[in-house]
Tab-separated table of C-alpha atoms in Angstrom:
chain	number	residue	atom	x	y	z
G	1	MET	CA	-63.235	-77.090	188.317
G	2	LEU	CA	-64.262	-80.316	189.960
G	3	LEU	CA	-65.174	-82.972	187.536
G	4	ARG	CA	-68.179	-85.012	188.713
G	5	PHE	CA	-69.292	-88.278	187.211
G	6	SER	CA	-72.291	-90.475	187.630
G	7	SER	CA	-71.931	-93.272	190.116
G	8	VAL	CA	-72.724	-95.771	187.373
G	9	ARG	CA	-69.534	-97.614	186.448
G	10	ARG	CA	-70.838	-99.437	183.463
G	11	PHE	CA	-72.418	-97.869	180.449
G	12	THR	CA	-73.854	-99.153	177.206
G	13	LEU	CA	-73.488	-97.724	173.712
G	14	SER	CA	-75.867	-98.906	171.073
G	15	PHE	CA	-76.612	-97.600	167.740
G	16	THR	CA	-79.979	-97.958	165.857
G	17	GLY	CA	-80.330	-97.548	162.199
G	18	ALA	CA	-82.667	-98.343	159.445
G	19	ALA	CA	-82.271	-99.413	155.832
G	20	VAL	CA	-84.258	-97.063	153.655
G	21	VAL	CA	-85.620	-98.314	150.353
G	22	LEU	CA	-87.020	-95.560	148.286
G	23	ALA	CA	-89.710	-96.038	145.645
G	24	SER	CA	-91.253	-93.316	143.642
G	25	ALA	CA	-94.908	-92.537	144.547
G	26	CYS	CA	-95.237	-89.890	141.719
G	27	SER	CA	-94.874	-92.139	138.746
G	28	GLN	CA	-96.546	-95.413	137.754
G	29	PRO	CA	-94.331	-98.437	138.535
G	30	GLU	CA	-93.489	-100.860	135.762
G	31	ARG	CA	-95.888	-103.843	135.678
G	32	SER	CA	-96.413	-106.847	133.616
G	33	SER	CA	-99.289	-107.053	131.134
G	34	ALA	CA	-101.110	-109.442	133.542
G	35	ALA	CA	-100.766	-107.230	136.520
G	36	PRO	CA	-103.886	-105.219	137.599
G	37	PRO	CA	-103.775	-101.499	136.932
G	38	VAL	CA	-102.623	-99.180	139.662
G	39	ASP	CA	-105.512	-97.121	141.084
G	40	PRO	CA	-104.286	-93.489	141.019
G	41	ARG	CA	-106.642	-92.692	143.875
G	42	ARG	CA	-104.617	-94.932	146.177
G	43	PRO	CA	-100.994	-93.754	146.115
G	44	GLN	CA	-98.360	-96.295	146.909
G	45	LEU	CA	-96.087	-96.097	149.999
G	46	GLY	CA	-93.044	-93.965	148.961
G	47	ALA	CA	-90.545	-95.463	151.458
G	48	ARG	CA	-90.244	-98.691	153.335
G	49	PHE	CA	-88.162	-98.978	156.514
G	50	GLU	CA	-86.559	-102.194	157.620
G	51	PRO	CA	-85.205	-102.095	161.157
G	52	ILE	CA	-81.787	-103.480	161.884
G	53	ALA	CA	-81.182	-105.166	165.175
G	54	LEU	CA	-77.889	-104.186	166.813
G	55	ASP	CA	-76.304	-105.864	169.893
G	56	PRO	CA	-75.440	-103.481	172.744
G	57	ILE	CA	-71.839	-103.302	173.833
G	58	VAL	CA	-71.203	-103.013	177.594
G	59	LEU	CA	-68.219	-100.880	178.399
G	60	ASP	CA	-66.791	-101.933	181.671
G	61	THR	CA	-63.225	-103.295	181.550
G	62	HIS	CA	-60.428	-101.817	179.569
G	63	ALA	CA	-60.676	-104.827	177.264
G	64	ASP	CA	-64.288	-103.864	176.493
G	65	TYR	CA	-63.166	-100.292	175.595
G	66	ASP	CA	-60.365	-101.650	173.452
G	67	ARG	CA	-62.765	-103.831	171.391
G	68	TRP	CA	-65.267	-100.979	170.949
G	69	GLU	CA	-62.669	-98.415	169.979
G	70	ARG	CA	-61.272	-100.873	167.330
G	71	ALA	CA	-64.649	-101.646	165.963
G	72	THR	CA	-65.741	-98.027	165.857
G	73	ALA	CA	-62.405	-96.748	164.317
G	74	SER	CA	-62.628	-99.413	161.555
G	75	ARG	CA	-65.892	-97.814	160.478
G	76	GLY	CA	-65.310	-94.130	161.063
G	77	GLY	CA	-61.706	-93.543	162.108
G	78	GLU	CA	-60.342	-92.281	165.496
G	79	GLN	CA	-62.117	-88.972	165.052
G	80	LEU	CA	-65.442	-90.770	165.393
G	81	VAL	CA	-64.275	-92.484	168.534
G	82	TYR	CA	-63.202	-89.139	170.006
G	83	THR	CA	-66.612	-87.620	169.088
G	84	LEU	CA	-68.608	-90.487	170.586
G	85	TYR	CA	-66.602	-90.235	173.856
G	86	GLU	CA	-67.224	-86.521	173.972
G	87	GLN	CA	-70.959	-86.948	173.402
G	88	ALA	CA	-71.254	-89.715	176.034
G	89	LEU	CA	-69.581	-87.554	178.716
G	90	THR	CA	-71.511	-84.403	177.620
G	91	HIS	CA	-74.736	-86.246	178.306
G	92	ARG	CA	-73.385	-87.859	181.562
G	93	ARG	CA	-73.423	-91.385	180.177
G	94	GLY	CA	-69.973	-92.342	181.088
G	95	SER	CA	-67.782	-92.984	184.089
G	96	PRO	CA	-64.348	-91.861	185.267
G	97	ARG	CA	-62.916	-94.694	183.147
G	98	THR	CA	-64.715	-93.288	180.066
G	99	PHE	CA	-63.066	-89.969	180.616
G	100	VAL	CA	-59.636	-91.534	181.046
G	101	ARG	CA	-60.086	-93.386	177.817
G	102	TRP	CA	-61.180	-90.196	176.046
G	103	VAL	CA	-57.974	-88.340	177.165
G	104	LEU	CA	-55.694	-91.252	176.291
G	105	LEU	CA	-57.189	-91.368	172.826
G	106	ALA	CA	-56.636	-87.666	172.358
G	107	TYR	CA	-52.929	-87.929	173.180
G	108	ARG	CA	-52.289	-91.275	171.699
G	109	GLU	CA	-53.493	-90.347	168.235
G	110	PRO	CA	-52.007	-87.472	166.219
G	111	PHE	CA	-54.940	-85.137	166.804
G	112	PRO	CA	-54.466	-81.349	166.360
G	113	ASP	CA	-53.885	-79.292	169.473
G	114	GLU	CA	-57.405	-77.774	169.318
G	115	LEU	CA	-58.852	-81.134	170.246
G	116	ARG	CA	-56.512	-81.568	173.228
G	117	GLN	CA	-56.536	-78.133	174.780
G	118	PRO	CA	-60.130	-78.251	176.016
G	119	LEU	CA	-59.158	-81.402	178.040
G	120	GLU	CA	-56.445	-79.754	180.099
G	121	GLN	CA	-58.736	-78.176	182.697
G	122	PHE	CA	-60.530	-81.532	183.087
G	123	ILE	CA	-57.224	-83.338	183.495
G	124	ASP	CA	-56.320	-81.004	186.279
G	125	ALA	CA	-59.572	-81.621	187.935
G	126	LEU	CA	-59.185	-85.333	187.605
G	127	ALA	CA	-55.689	-85.064	189.233
G	128	SER	CA	-57.333	-83.134	192.146
G	129	ARG	CA	-59.867	-85.817	192.975
G	130	ASP	CA	-59.775	-87.283	196.434
G	131	ASP	CA	-59.183	-90.794	195.082
G	132	ALA	CA	-56.584	-89.772	192.460
G	133	GLY	CA	-53.778	-91.374	194.413
G	134	ARG	CA	-55.681	-94.712	194.672
G	135	ASP	CA	-57.402	-94.943	191.300
G	136	PRO	CA	-55.175	-97.060	188.927
G	137	ASP	CA	-56.758	-95.463	185.855
G	138	ILE	CA	-55.980	-91.939	187.000
G	139	LEU	CA	-52.479	-92.898	188.014
G	140	TYR	CA	-51.787	-94.446	184.698
G	141	LEU	CA	-53.184	-91.445	182.792
G	142	LEU	CA	-51.120	-88.884	184.720
G	143	GLY	CA	-47.962	-91.069	184.428
G	144	TYR	CA	-48.621	-91.499	180.687
G	145	LEU	CA	-49.060	-87.860	180.034
G	146	GLY	CA	-45.728	-87.283	181.838
G	147	TRP	CA	-44.060	-90.078	179.913
G	148	LEU	CA	-45.100	-88.467	176.584
G	149	ARG	CA	-43.170	-85.310	177.620
G	150	VAL	CA	-40.216	-87.242	178.815
G	151	VAL	CA	-39.734	-89.075	175.491
G	152	GLY	CA	-40.599	-85.933	173.519
G	153	GLY	CA	-43.633	-87.210	171.628
G	154	ALA	CA	-46.347	-89.806	171.333
G	155	GLY	CA	-45.723	-93.493	171.575
G	156	SER	CA	-47.655	-96.714	171.959
G	157	PRO	CA	-49.240	-96.740	175.523
G	158	ALA	CA	-48.406	-100.432	175.718
G	159	SER	CA	-44.722	-99.893	175.021
G	160	PRO	CA	-43.570	-96.275	175.434
G	161	GLN	CA	-40.203	-95.625	173.733
G	162	SER	CA	-36.971	-95.930	175.718
G	163	ARG	CA	-34.806	-93.681	173.650
G	164	ALA	CA	-32.723	-90.936	175.197
G	165	LEU	CA	-34.895	-88.944	177.582
G	166	PRO	CA	-34.701	-85.195	176.596
G	167	VAL	CA	-36.865	-83.679	179.309
G	168	GLY	CA	-36.699	-86.441	181.940
G	169	GLY	CA	-32.845	-86.472	182.078
G	170	VAL	CA	-30.440	-85.439	184.712
G	171	ARG	CA	-30.128	-82.156	186.571
G	172	ASP	CA	-27.440	-82.445	189.172
G	173	GLY	CA	-28.151	-86.186	189.498
G	174	VAL	CA	-31.884	-85.995	190.205
G	175	PRO	CA	-34.898	-86.541	187.969
G	176	SER	CA	-36.551	-83.558	186.319
G	177	PRO	CA	-40.090	-82.536	187.602
G	178	VAL	CA	-41.647	-84.235	184.585
G	179	ALA	CA	-39.888	-87.507	185.275
G	180	GLU	CA	-40.988	-87.266	188.905
G	181	VAL	CA	-44.548	-87.234	187.685
G	182	VAL	CA	-44.017	-90.472	185.918
G	183	LEU	CA	-42.139	-92.060	188.861
G	184	LYS	CA	-44.729	-90.900	191.396
G	185	ASN	CA	-47.913	-92.047	189.498
G	186	TRP	CA	-46.693	-95.291	187.830
G	187	GLY	CA	-44.673	-96.242	190.903
G	188	ALA	CA	-47.889	-95.901	192.987
G	189	LEU	CA	-49.804	-97.825	190.431
G	190	VAL	CA	-47.427	-100.778	190.461
G	191	ALA	CA	-47.359	-100.869	194.238
G	192	LEU	CA	-51.143	-100.554	194.760
G	193	THR	CA	-52.474	-102.929	191.961
G	194	PRO	CA	-49.742	-105.220	190.726
G	195	ASP	CA	-52.193	-107.329	188.710
G	196	TRP	CA	-53.743	-104.333	186.908
G	197	VAL	CA	-54.229	-104.553	183.119
G	198	GLY	CA	-54.858	-101.256	181.484
G	199	PRO	CA	-55.705	-99.655	178.131
G	200	TYR	CA	-54.370	-101.456	174.980
G	201	GLY	CA	-53.131	-104.370	177.102
G	202	VAL	CA	-50.495	-102.441	179.135
G	203	THR	CA	-49.588	-104.189	182.379
G	204	THR	CA	-47.791	-103.273	185.554
G	205	GLY	CA	-44.938	-105.447	184.479
G	206	ALA	CA	-44.488	-103.264	181.409
G	207	LEU	CA	-44.632	-100.136	183.557
G	208	GLU	CA	-41.994	-101.469	185.851
G	209	THR	CA	-39.657	-101.930	182.779
G	210	HIS	CA	-40.344	-98.291	181.699
G	211	LEU	CA	-39.669	-97.044	185.216
G	212	ALA	CA	-36.381	-98.966	185.287
G	213	THR	CA	-35.424	-97.389	181.926
G	214	LEU	CA	-36.248	-93.942	183.274
G	215	ARG	CA	-34.185	-94.399	186.382
G	216	GLY	CA	-31.303	-95.760	184.262
G	217	HIS	CA	-30.952	-92.323	182.735
G	218	PHE	CA	-30.230	-90.658	186.003
G	219	ALA	CA	-26.527	-90.214	186.104
G	220	LYS	CA	-24.778	-88.965	189.192
G	221	VAL	CA	-23.068	-85.595	188.875
G	222	THR	CA	-20.181	-84.712	191.107
G	223	ALA	CA	-21.170	-81.693	193.164
G	224	VAL	CA	-18.962	-78.643	193.085
G	225	ALA	CA	-17.151	-78.506	196.458
G	226	SER	CA	-14.476	-75.893	196.916
G	227	THR	CA	-12.570	-75.443	200.138
G	228	ALA	CA	-12.337	-71.661	199.405
G	229	PRO	CA	-15.644	-70.607	197.674
G	230	LEU	CA	-15.467	-67.475	195.608
G	231	PRO	CA	-17.574	-64.608	196.969
G	232	PRO	CA	-20.687	-64.155	194.822
G	233	ASP	CA	-19.776	-60.669	193.687
G	234	GLU	CA	-16.078	-61.325	193.102
G	235	LEU	CA	-16.468	-61.414	189.284
G	236	ALA	CA	-19.533	-59.141	189.029
G	237	GLY	CA	-19.072	-56.858	186.064
G	238	PHE	CA	-16.355	-59.049	184.513
G	239	HIS	CA	-18.147	-59.274	181.120
G	240	ALA	CA	-18.905	-55.560	180.947
G	241	GLU	CA	-15.243	-54.719	181.891
G	242	PHE	CA	-13.996	-57.172	179.266
G	243	ALA	CA	-16.111	-55.332	176.597
G	244	LEU	CA	-15.435	-51.786	177.621
G	245	ALA	CA	-11.908	-51.810	179.138
G	246	GLY	CA	-10.490	-54.666	177.160
G	247	PRO	CA	-9.541	-58.303	177.934
G	248	LYS	CA	-6.157	-57.357	179.510
G	249	LYS	CA	-7.714	-55.481	182.486
G	250	ALA	CA	-10.566	-57.906	182.863
G	251	CYS	CA	-8.362	-60.985	182.954
G	252	GLU	CA	-6.057	-59.394	185.509
G	253	ARG	CA	-9.106	-59.128	187.640
G	254	LEU	CA	-9.779	-62.838	187.032
G	255	ASP	CA	-6.207	-63.672	188.170
G	256	LEU	CA	-6.864	-61.859	191.408
G	257	ALA	CA	-10.053	-63.847	191.988
G	258	LEU	CA	-8.207	-67.132	191.187
G	259	GLY	CA	-5.508	-66.120	193.633
G	260	LYS	CA	-8.073	-65.673	196.439
G	261	LEU	CA	-9.351	-69.163	195.766
G	262	GLY	CA	-5.848	-70.563	196.496
G	263	ARG	CA	-6.095	-73.530	194.158
G	264	ALA	CA	-6.849	-74.341	190.515
G	265	ASP	CA	-8.485	-77.802	190.647
G	266	PRO	CA	-11.497	-78.476	188.391
G	267	GLU	CA	-14.155	-77.927	190.969
G	268	THR	CA	-12.630	-74.531	191.881
G	269	LEU	CA	-12.358	-73.373	188.317
G	270	VAL	CA	-16.086	-74.069	187.765
G	271	GLN	CA	-16.622	-71.003	190.012
G	272	LEU	CA	-14.933	-68.777	187.484
G	273	GLY	CA	-17.513	-69.635	184.800
G	274	ASP	CA	-16.907	-68.683	181.222
G	275	ALA	CA	-14.656	-65.886	182.273
G	276	TYR	CA	-11.872	-68.433	182.683
G	277	ALA	CA	-12.445	-69.709	179.127
G	278	MET	CA	-12.517	-66.235	177.723
G	279	CYS	CA	-9.214	-65.330	179.241
G	280	ALA	CA	-7.670	-68.657	178.214
G	281	LEU	CA	-8.634	-67.879	174.647
G	282	GLU	CA	-7.166	-64.269	174.877
G	283	ARG	CA	-3.894	-65.805	176.031
G	284	GLY	CA	-3.746	-68.296	173.201
G	285	ASN	CA	-4.679	-71.401	175.221
G	286	ALA	CA	-7.703	-72.718	173.221
G	287	PRO	CA	-7.441	-76.289	174.729
G	288	ALA	CA	-7.822	-74.863	178.227
G	289	ALA	CA	-10.849	-72.902	177.065
G	290	VAL	CA	-12.463	-76.135	175.661
G	291	THR	CA	-11.792	-77.974	178.918
G	292	GLN	CA	-13.437	-75.251	180.901
G	293	LEU	CA	-16.497	-75.111	178.594
G	294	VAL	CA	-16.922	-78.906	178.799
G	295	ARG	CA	-16.598	-78.628	182.704
G	296	LEU	CA	-19.347	-76.019	182.737
G	297	LEU	CA	-21.564	-77.936	180.392
G	298	GLU	CA	-21.406	-81.069	182.448
G	299	ARG	CA	-22.471	-79.152	185.574
G	300	ARG	CA	-25.185	-77.266	183.742
G	301	VAL	CA	-23.667	-73.823	184.267
G	302	ASP	CA	-25.132	-71.144	181.961
G	303	ALA	CA	-22.437	-69.667	179.803
G	304	GLY	CA	-21.701	-68.014	176.490
G	305	TYR	CA	-21.023	-71.342	174.854
G	306	ALA	CA	-22.037	-70.423	171.238
G	307	THR	CA	-19.728	-67.438	170.954
G	308	LEU	CA	-16.737	-69.009	172.694
G	309	ILE	CA	-16.871	-72.477	170.973
G	310	ARG	CA	-17.006	-70.732	167.583
G	311	ARG	CA	-13.921	-68.789	168.482
G	312	VAL	CA	-12.209	-72.029	169.610
G	313	ALA	CA	-13.272	-73.724	166.290
G	314	SER	CA	-11.408	-70.965	164.393
G	315	THR	CA	-8.148	-71.699	166.106
G	316	LEU	CA	-8.199	-75.487	166.780
G	317	PRO	CA	-8.481	-78.426	164.348
G	318	LYS	CA	-11.719	-80.485	164.584
G	319	ALA	CA	-9.941	-83.137	166.627
G	320	GLY	CA	-9.586	-80.537	169.385
G	321	LEU	CA	-13.357	-80.262	169.665
G	322	VAL	CA	-14.138	-83.957	170.244
G	323	ALA	CA	-14.560	-83.572	173.961
G	324	TRP	CA	-16.929	-80.642	173.410
G	325	THR	CA	-19.084	-82.317	170.842
G	326	ASN	CA	-19.441	-85.481	172.831
G	327	ALA	CA	-20.422	-83.563	176.025
G	328	GLU	CA	-22.809	-81.278	174.000
G	329	ALA	CA	-24.675	-84.322	172.485
G	330	VAL	CA	-25.219	-85.723	175.965
G	331	VAL	CA	-26.547	-82.533	177.344
G	332	VAL	CA	-28.862	-81.690	174.326
G	333	ALA	CA	-30.467	-85.146	174.774
G	334	ALA	CA	-30.755	-85.043	178.528
G	335	ASP	CA	-31.667	-81.383	179.190
G	336	PRO	CA	-33.343	-79.661	176.279
G	337	ALA	CA	-34.480	-76.659	178.405
G	338	PHE	CA	-30.829	-75.968	179.351
G	339	ALA	CA	-29.713	-76.525	175.799
G	340	ALA	CA	-32.327	-74.093	174.361
G	341	ARG	CA	-31.442	-71.443	176.998
G	342	ASN	CA	-27.763	-71.704	176.004
G	343	ARG	CA	-28.353	-71.993	172.230
G	344	LEU	CA	-27.111	-75.530	171.953
G	345	PRO	CA	-26.183	-77.346	169.848
G	346	VAL	CA	-23.752	-74.833	168.396
G	347	ALA	CA	-23.630	-74.804	164.559
G	348	LEU	CA	-20.013	-74.935	163.613
């Protein structure tokens, strides 16, 4: 759906009202003894209206919108601001900036999801506009929506939080897709309009600081490079054999695979996955199992962490799990999707 706006870039909101003074027309008003009697054939005016003059507010710059939002919210709350933005755009009284401010308000304030969901299709349409890559307001909005997902919640648009980045963390040393949205849009905004001042006083200088914070969470991960890669089907069926035929037979198969690799350095062992940890546990070498699980965790290899680490915890003292708990905390903060898929953190 292509979102079309009027070419008018400025629009005016004004509110008219009247003070209503009610007086009864059905009963005789009180009067002094010297006052003339009221003629019942000439009923008195039942209501008197006194017009109130209001100054129009021109909404052009972001500072104009800031002042209007604050003034309106002080009288009717943010819900009233949301409703007036909606009405203005429904009647084609706004501009693309009005729509951007509407969306920012919806995601900045703790509104229920039902107020945000109708905006999603319009946000997609806004991102598809021909000028989306050149309009600083659109670039800021798209980057801000990505930032909210990166930090895992709402924050002040003028100073987004810089805590650990759960979604925008590291995956093999590169930004996540969500973090890429922030880098692309805010990076373009800073480059195209370095003097831009946006909603709630945010500046390109503040955005540069947040971009630096985001990039600072990108840690380099050493790639797995084995001189003798394991054939992809070498350990196929290991887990089924482990369950049906028993650990002895399955681990003998693992030993054969390891022999074919010709070496047992950390990068090579990663190729054996959690099978190596399972056999280490069966052979009474719990520390080796922990080391392998940490190795897999750091390289984001899916594995049976929950089951195995609980078995380790039943045989090792708490001090033997320090390396695991430290690595687990980093991964849970940096990559919640991977953590959820692998049931992390493990409750011990």
